[in-house]
Tab-separated table of C-alpha atoms and ligand atoms in Angstrom:
chain	number	residue	atom	x	y	z
S	265	MET	CA	-10.516	-16.244	0.216
S	266	SER	CA	-10.235	-12.469	0.522
S	267	ILE	CA	-9.348	-11.877	-3.119
S	268	GLU	CA	-12.774	-13.047	-4.235
S	269	LYS	CA	-14.345	-10.126	-2.398
S	270	CYS	CA	-12.211	-7.658	-4.365
S	271	ARG	CA	-13.944	-6.375	-7.446
S	272	ILE	CA	-14.388	-3.544	-9.895
S	273	ILE	CA	-17.322	-1.320	-8.944
S	274	GLU	CA	-18.831	0.910	-11.630
S	275	LEU	CA	-19.843	4.412	-10.659
S	276	SER	CA	-22.417	6.592	-12.296
S	277	LYS	CA	-21.206	8.847	-15.108
S	278	ILE	CA	-23.348	11.896	-15.705
S	279	HIS	CA	-22.424	13.168	-19.115
S	280	ASP	CA	-23.433	16.354	-20.890
S	281	VAL	CA	-21.792	18.804	-23.252
S	282	ARG	CA	-19.886	20.332	-20.317
S	283	GLY	CA	-18.148	17.045	-19.576
S	284	ASN	CA	-18.595	14.191	-17.090
S	285	LEU	CA	-19.542	14.078	-13.447
S	286	THR	CA	-19.165	11.035	-11.187
S	287	VAL	CA	-20.492	10.834	-7.652
S	288	VAL	CA	-19.753	8.480	-4.748
S	289	GLU	CA	-22.291	8.736	-1.928
S	290	ASN	CA	-21.720	7.250	1.483
S	291	GLY	CA	-23.928	4.233	2.130
S	292	LYS	CA	-24.398	3.481	-1.561
S	293	LEU	CA	-22.308	1.132	-3.733
S	294	LEU	CA	-19.388	0.738	-1.343
S	295	PRO	CA	-19.804	-1.897	1.400
S	296	TYR	CA	-18.507	0.450	4.150
S	297	ASP	CA	-18.738	4.008	5.411
S	298	ILE	CA	-16.042	6.331	4.091
S	299	LYS	CA	-13.939	7.736	6.951
S	300	ARG	CA	-10.862	8.949	5.082
S	301	VAL	CA	-9.808	10.104	1.636
S	302	TYR	CA	-6.252	10.273	0.344
S	303	TYR	CA	-4.686	10.419	-3.078
S	304	LEU	CA	-1.398	9.547	-4.707
S	305	TYR	CA	-0.010	11.817	-7.401
S	306	ASP	CA	3.314	12.859	-8.969
S	307	VAL	CA	4.383	9.214	-8.747
S	308	PRO	CA	7.712	8.883	-10.595
S	309	GLY	CA	7.836	6.418	-13.503
S	310	GLY	CA	8.842	2.889	-12.531
S	311	VAL	CA	7.939	3.346	-8.871
S	312	ALA	CA	5.670	0.921	-6.957
S	313	ARG	CA	3.436	2.010	-4.066
S	314	GLY	CA	1.514	-0.016	-1.528
S	315	GLY	CA	3.372	-3.134	-0.525
S	316	HIS	CA	1.217	-3.848	2.479
S	317	ALA	CA	-2.069	-5.335	3.675
S	318	HIS	CA	-4.605	-4.119	6.218
S	319	VAL	CA	-6.138	-6.004	9.103
S	320	ALA	CA	-9.380	-4.018	9.282
S	321	THR	CA	-9.259	-1.366	6.556
S	322	GLU	CA	-11.257	-1.632	3.358
S	323	GLN	CA	-10.709	0.769	0.498
S	324	PHE	CA	-11.763	1.747	-2.963
S	325	LEU	CA	-9.185	2.896	-5.514
S	326	VAL	CA	-9.989	5.048	-8.531
S	327	ALA	CA	-7.707	6.282	-11.314
S	328	MET	CA	-8.927	9.883	-11.292
S	329	SER	CA	-6.481	10.625	-14.078
S	330	GLY	CA	-4.047	8.490	-16.058
S	331	SER	CA	-3.617	4.815	-15.285
S	332	PHE	CA	-1.908	2.304	-13.013
S	333	ASP	CA	-2.112	-1.384	-12.140
S	334	VAL	CA	-3.082	-2.903	-8.807
S	335	VAL	CA	-1.702	-6.363	-8.003
S	336	LEU	CA	-3.716	-8.095	-5.273
S	337	ASP	CA	-2.563	-11.150	-3.354
S	338	ASP	CA	-4.458	-12.878	-0.539
S	339	GLY	CA	-1.682	-15.374	0.150
S	340	PHE	CA	-3.234	-18.000	-2.115
S	341	ARG	CA	-4.044	-16.194	-5.344
S	342	LYS	CA	-2.835	-13.106	-7.197
S	343	LYS	CA	-4.872	-10.913	-9.482
S	344	THR	CA	-3.965	-7.770	-11.413
S	345	PHE	CA	-6.446	-5.007	-12.178
S	346	SER	CA	-5.734	-2.097	-14.529
S	347	LEU	CA	-7.404	1.132	-13.530
S	348	ASN	CA	-7.650	3.841	-16.159
S	349	ARG	CA	-11.049	5.559	-15.903
S	350	ALA	CA	-12.599	7.888	-13.309
S	351	TYR	CA	-16.012	6.179	-13.470
S	352	TYR	CA	-15.029	2.868	-11.920
S	353	GLY	CA	-12.756	1.670	-9.176
S	354	LEU	CA	-11.414	-1.346	-7.349
S	355	TYR	CA	-12.785	-2.441	-3.987
S	356	VAL	CA	-9.987	-3.964	-1.875
S	357	SER	CA	-11.071	-5.983	1.156
S	358	THR	CA	-9.162	-6.606	4.384
S	359	MET	CA	-6.179	-8.977	4.497
S	360	VAL	CA	-5.151	-8.478	0.884
S	361	TRP	CA	-1.584	-7.574	0.001
S	362	ARG	CA	-1.597	-4.846	-2.647
S	363	GLU	CA	1.005	-3.303	-4.856
S	364	LEU	CA	0.324	-0.377	-7.175
S	365	ASN	CA	2.658	-0.059	-10.130
S	366	ASN	CA	2.925	0.935	-13.769
S	367	PHE	CA	1.767	4.506	-13.056
S	368	SER	CA	1.374	6.613	-16.183
S	369	SER	CA	2.669	10.147	-16.083
S	370	GLY	CA	0.081	12.414	-14.469
S	371	ALA	CA	-1.750	9.494	-12.834
S	372	VAL	CA	-3.808	10.272	-9.739
S	373	CYS	CA	-4.998	7.447	-7.478
S	374	LEU	CA	-7.923	8.358	-5.254
S	375	SER	CA	-8.474	6.153	-2.216
S	376	LEU	CA	-11.737	6.100	-0.254
S	377	VAL	CA	-11.043	4.380	3.028
S	378	SER	CA	-13.155	2.747	5.743
S	379	THR	CA	-10.945	3.744	8.689
S	380	LEU	CA	-8.948	6.649	10.035
S	381	TYR	CA	-5.184	6.262	9.609
S	382	LEU	CA	-3.763	3.815	12.120
S	383	GLU	CA	-0.291	2.362	11.547
S	384	ASP	CA	-1.209	-0.648	13.713
S	385	ASP	CA	-3.697	-1.700	11.025
S	386	TYR	CA	-0.871	-2.184	8.481
S	387	ILE	CA	0.951	-5.433	7.785
S	388	ARG	CA	4.091	-4.239	6.026
S	389	ASP	CA	6.129	-7.434	6.072
S	390	TYR	CA	5.153	-9.920	3.338
S	391	GLN	CA	6.311	-13.010	5.267
S	392	ASP	CA	4.329	-11.849	8.284
S	393	PHE	CA	1.297	-11.434	6.005
S	394	ILE	CA	1.696	-14.939	4.545
S	395	THR	CA	2.066	-16.454	8.001
S	396	ARG	CA	-1.093	-14.707	9.193
S	397	VAL	CA	-3.318	-15.597	6.230
S	398	ARG	CA	-2.161	-19.190	6.173
S	399	ALA	CA	-2.434	-19.707	9.934
D	501	LIG	P1	2.399	4.474	2.629
D	501	LIG	O1	1.496	3.562	3.397
D	501	LIG	O2	3.834	4.069	2.505
D	501	LIG	O3	1.781	4.794	1.217
D	501	LIG	P2	1.396	3.770	0.041
D	501	LIG	O4	0.284	2.934	0.558
D	501	LIG	O5	0.958	4.620	-1.078
D	501	LIG	O6	2.644	3.022	-0.275
D	501	LIG	O7	2.319	5.904	3.319
D	501	LIG	C1	3.308	6.886	3.098
D	501	LIG	C2	3.407	7.741	4.352
D	501	LIG	O8	2.192	8.472	4.538
D	501	LIG	C3	3.651	6.928	5.611
D	501	LIG	O9	4.586	7.629	6.404
D	501	LIG	C4	2.310	6.939	6.306
D	501	LIG	C5	1.696	8.238	5.859
D	501	LIG	N1	0.230	8.228	5.781
D	501	LIG	C6	-0.508	8.993	6.674
D	501	LIG	O10	0.040	9.703	7.535
D	501	LIG	N2	-1.872	8.975	6.585
D	501	LIG	C7	-2.525	8.220	5.664
D	501	LIG	O11	-3.789	8.207	5.617
D	501	LIG	C8	-1.758	7.413	4.756
D	501	LIG	C9	-2.433	6.551	3.709
D	501	LIG	C10	-0.390	7.452	4.846
């Protein structure tokens, strides 16, 4: 099941008196090459983002600032992850429905993505998703 591939990945944290530095290098840690970066910010309280799955896209989500929850669902199981630190993130595999909610004020969600943006890669209808994963 796809949800078992989804996991928290710890990043390095280089700390000194000037603060912290975290690095993500292509070809290390993440199981794919990074082709795209986007981020969510200024998310109003009470709003949910996501609400879709991807056929071929893998991604890694990091709470760069603040916190939010990610609810994953592979059509058989659901799991919720709370992200609230910049030195770890959540790897989300293909064919996993995700919803991001419970954003704190000032939260920033960084997304490191395995593909360029392609609307055809999205499954935006939950019933369609369930039909496909259970087929
Ligand atoms: P959407 O998929 O609804 O965002 P979220 O996953 O956070 O709910 O995307 C919002 C809009 O942004 C939608 O019109 C598609 C567009 N978009 C791009 O043009 N490029 C991108 O890389 C992404 C992620 C979204």
